[in-house]
Amino acid sequence: IHNMIKENFRQIRLAANSGLFDCIAHLDVIKTFNKNQFIFNENDPVYVEEVLKTLDEIKKNNLAIEINTSGLTYDCNSMFPSFWILKEASKRKIPLTIGADTHWIERLDAGIEEAYEMAREAGYTEILKFNKRKYSYLYLT
């Protein structure tokens, strides 16, 4: 399991360092089928260390991260990233955007209000809105 965790986050760091992206989405997608932390524990020191190293690379490369609500429909029943990761990103002043990643119009806003609240609770006062790789700020009230 530790090798899988390390490789997953190594790949995300490679993406962060590639210069190809403005935002890293699904930061902890590895937890998708980790219902009740059956496969691994998010408090495992290896997992925590890999997440923090990855956040540092994201910050170093001036990238944003995304709260993605799609995880609410998976076994993990949790947005990506987990709240503790979002708090760590906020401490590092990593910009944030929010998306639903839905393929159905009727789910377009599913979980969005919860995502806004999660962002506020993590310490964010603004999020980014992207349009053709340019961003503007939306302020959370």
mmCIF file of C-alpha atoms in Angstrom:
data_model
loop_
_atom_site.group_PDB
_atom_site.id
_atom_site.type_symbol
_atom_site.label_atom_id
_atom_site.label_comp_id
_atom_site.label_asym_id
_atom_site.label_seq_id
_atom_site.Cartn_x
_atom_site.Cartn_y
_atom_site.Cartn_z
ATOM 1 C CA ILE A 1 0.000 0.000 0.000
ATOM 2 C CA HIS A 2 2.785 2.462 0.861
ATOM 3 C CA ASN A 3 4.374 2.009 -2.564
ATOM 4 C CA MET A 4 1.019 2.702 -4.228
ATOM 5 C CA ILE A 5 0.537 5.853 -2.130
ATOM 6 C CA LYS A 6 4.063 7.095 -2.859
ATOM 7 C CA GLU A 7 3.750 6.482 -6.598
ATOM 8 C CA ASN A 8 0.347 8.157 -6.756
ATOM 9 C CA PHE A 9 1.637 11.353 -5.194
ATOM 10 C CA ARG A 10 4.923 11.203 -7.133
ATOM 11 C CA GLN A 11 2.867 11.302 -10.325
ATOM 12 C CA ILE A 12 0.890 14.301 -9.063
ATOM 13 C CA ARG A 13 4.147 16.097 -8.211
ATOM 14 C CA LEU A 14 5.416 15.373 -11.736
ATOM 15 C CA ALA A 15 2.239 16.946 -13.117
ATOM 16 C CA ALA A 16 2.674 19.935 -10.807
ATOM 17 C CA ASN A 17 6.242 20.422 -12.034
ATOM 18 C CA SER A 18 5.409 19.948 -15.730
ATOM 19 C CA GLY A 19 4.285 23.508 -16.445
ATOM 20 C CA LEU A 20 1.234 22.147 -18.257
ATOM 21 C CA PHE A 21 -1.411 22.861 -15.639
ATOM 22 C CA ASP A 22 -2.947 25.782 -13.760
ATOM 23 C CA CYS A 23 -4.727 23.644 -11.209
ATOM 24 C CA ILE A 24 -4.445 20.199 -9.656
ATOM 25 C CA ALA A 25 -7.825 18.533 -9.312
ATOM 26 C CA HIS A 26 -8.751 15.316 -7.531
ATOM 27 C CA LEU A 27 -5.680 15.700 -5.318
ATOM 28 C CA ASP A 28 -6.567 12.705 -3.164
ATOM 29 C CA VAL A 29 -8.509 10.679 -5.729
ATOM 30 C CA ILE A 30 -6.605 7.665 -4.416
ATOM 31 C CA LYS A 31 -9.219 7.506 -1.645
ATOM 32 C CA THR A 32 -12.103 6.966 -4.107
ATOM 33 C CA PHE A 33 -12.787 3.363 -3.104
ATOM 34 C CA ASN A 34 -11.307 3.639 0.398
ATOM 35 C CA LYS A 35 -14.688 3.456 2.165
ATOM 36 C CA ASN A 36 -14.244 3.687 5.935
ATOM 37 C CA GLN A 37 -10.474 3.793 5.294
ATOM 38 C CA PHE A 38 -10.550 0.075 4.501
ATOM 39 C CA ILE A 39 -7.495 0.151 2.187
ATOM 40 C CA PHE A 40 -5.378 2.749 3.990
ATOM 41 C CA ASN A 41 -5.688 5.218 6.819
ATOM 42 C CA GLU A 42 -5.422 8.915 5.956
ATOM 43 C CA ASN A 43 -3.554 9.414 9.245
ATOM 44 C CA ASP A 44 -0.817 6.991 8.160
ATOM 45 C CA PRO A 45 2.468 8.948 8.414
ATOM 46 C CA VAL A 46 3.486 7.870 4.886
ATOM 47 C CA TYR A 47 0.214 9.157 3.448
ATOM 48 C CA VAL A 48 0.427 12.439 5.375
ATOM 49 C CA GLU A 49 4.046 12.985 4.336
ATOM 50 C CA GLU A 50 3.251 12.375 0.659
ATOM 51 C CA VAL A 51 0.292 14.753 0.751
ATOM 52 C CA LEU A 52 2.336 17.507 2.412
ATOM 53 C CA LYS A 53 5.241 17.089 -0.040
ATOM 54 C CA THR A 54 2.749 17.315 -2.881
ATOM 55 C CA LEU A 55 1.135 20.467 -1.481
ATOM 56 C CA ASP A 56 4.597 22.031 -1.197
ATOM 57 C CA GLU A 57 5.265 21.278 -4.890
ATOM 58 C CA ILE A 58 1.892 22.711 -5.862
ATOM 59 C CA LYS A 59 2.714 25.895 -3.943
ATOM 60 C CA LYS A 60 6.231 26.076 -5.399
ATOM 61 C CA ASN A 61 4.752 25.952 -8.895
ATOM 62 C CA ASN A 62 2.071 28.568 -8.176
ATOM 63 C CA LEU A 63 -0.790 26.221 -8.958
ATOM 64 C CA ALA A 64 -4.296 26.130 -7.576
ATOM 65 C CA ILE A 65 -6.127 23.083 -6.270
ATOM 66 C CA GLU A 66 -9.752 22.174 -6.716
ATOM 67 C CA ILE A 67 -12.433 21.081 -4.319
ATOM 68 C CA ASN A 68 -14.223 18.503 -6.415
ATOM 69 C CA THR A 69 -17.657 17.387 -5.247
ATOM 70 C CA SER A 70 -17.770 14.196 -7.337
ATOM 71 C CA GLY A 71 -16.407 12.115 -4.461
ATOM 72 C CA LEU A 72 -19.782 12.456 -2.763
ATOM 73 C CA THR A 73 -21.081 9.906 -5.289
ATOM 74 C CA TYR A 74 -18.259 7.373 -4.710
ATOM 75 C CA ASP A 75 -17.625 4.848 -1.945
ATOM 76 C CA CYS A 76 -15.521 7.366 -0.019
ATOM 77 C CA ASN A 77 -18.561 9.689 0.205
ATOM 78 C CA SER A 78 -16.192 12.633 0.553
ATOM 79 C CA MET A 79 -15.167 15.575 -1.568
ATOM 80 C CA PHE A 80 -11.672 15.731 -3.009
ATOM 81 C CA PRO A 81 -9.567 16.746 -1.151
ATOM 82 C CA SER A 82 -10.316 15.745 2.415
ATOM 83 C CA PHE A 83 -10.852 18.621 4.823
ATOM 84 C CA TRP A 84 -7.486 18.198 6.576
ATOM 85 C CA ILE A 85 -5.720 18.506 3.212
ATOM 86 C CA LEU A 86 -7.712 21.616 2.370
ATOM 87 C CA LYS A 87 -6.679 23.173 5.698
ATOM 88 C CA GLU A 88 -3.031 22.422 4.909
ATOM 89 C CA ALA A 89 -3.449 23.999 1.469
ATOM 90 C CA SER A 90 -5.020 27.070 3.059
ATOM 91 C CA LYS A 91 -2.060 27.409 5.455
ATOM 92 C CA ARG A 92 0.211 27.438 2.403
ATOM 93 C CA LYS A 93 -2.016 30.018 0.684
ATOM 94 C CA ILE A 94 -2.577 27.710 -2.273
ATOM 95 C CA PRO A 95 -5.373 29.175 -4.414
ATOM 96 C CA LEU A 96 -8.605 27.229 -4.661
ATOM 97 C CA THR A 97 -11.295 26.591 -7.222
ATOM 98 C CA ILE A 98 -14.453 24.480 -6.946
ATOM 99 C CA GLY A 99 -15.980 22.068 -9.430
ATOM 100 C CA ALA A 100 -18.598 19.351 -9.658
ATOM 101 C CA ASP A 101 -16.947 17.231 -12.373
ATOM 102 C CA THR A 102 -20.353 16.038 -13.390
ATOM 103 C CA HIS A 103 -21.414 14.524 -16.647
ATOM 104 C CA TRP A 104 -25.106 15.143 -16.021
ATOM 105 C CA ILE A 105 -26.695 18.602 -16.168
ATOM 106 C CA GLU A 106 -29.029 17.789 -13.273
ATOM 107 C CA ARG A 107 -25.997 17.294 -10.983
ATOM 108 C CA LEU A 108 -24.204 20.460 -12.059
ATOM 109 C CA ASP A 109 -24.520 22.159 -8.678
ATOM 110 C CA ALA A 110 -24.521 19.004 -6.508
ATOM 111 C CA GLY A 111 -22.454 19.638 -3.402
ATOM 112 C CA ILE A 112 -21.368 23.129 -4.458
ATOM 113 C CA GLU A 113 -22.796 24.901 -1.399
ATOM 114 C CA GLU A 114 -21.144 22.292 0.844
ATOM 115 C CA ALA A 115 -17.863 22.909 -0.992
ATOM 116 C CA TYR A 116 -18.149 26.661 -0.400
ATOM 117 C CA GLU A 117 -18.749 26.005 3.299
ATOM 118 C CA MET A 118 -15.821 23.595 3.474
ATOM 119 C CA ALA A 119 -13.585 26.233 1.863
ATOM 120 C CA ARG A 120 -14.700 28.852 4.396
ATOM 121 C CA GLU A 121 -14.108 26.477 7.306
ATOM 122 C CA ALA A 122 -10.611 25.720 6.006
ATOM 123 C CA GLY A 123 -9.775 29.434 6.023
ATOM 124 C CA TYR A 124 -10.416 30.483 2.433
ATOM 125 C CA THR A 125 -12.006 33.862 1.751
ATOM 126 C CA GLU A 126 -11.849 33.661 -2.041
ATOM 127 C CA ILE A 127 -11.809 31.110 -4.814
ATOM 128 C CA LEU A 128 -10.619 31.256 -8.382
ATOM 129 C CA LYS A 129 -12.833 31.110 -11.438
ATOM 130 C CA PHE A 130 -11.015 29.996 -14.584
ATOM 131 C CA ASN A 131 -11.905 30.960 -18.138
ATOM 132 C CA LYS A 132 -9.514 29.969 -20.938
ATOM 133 C CA ARG A 133 -6.625 29.576 -18.479
ATOM 134 C CA LYS A 134 -7.184 33.052 -17.041
ATOM 135 C CA TYR A 135 -8.582 33.418 -13.569
ATOM 136 C CA SER A 136 -10.567 35.917 -11.585
ATOM 137 C CA TYR A 137 -11.457 35.918 -7.910
ATOM 138 C CA LEU A 138 -14.813 35.152 -6.389
ATOM 139 C CA TYR A 139 -15.101 36.201 -2.764
ATOM 140 C CA LEU A 140 -16.716 33.872 -0.277
ATOM 141 C CA THR A 141 -19.219 35.592 1.988
#
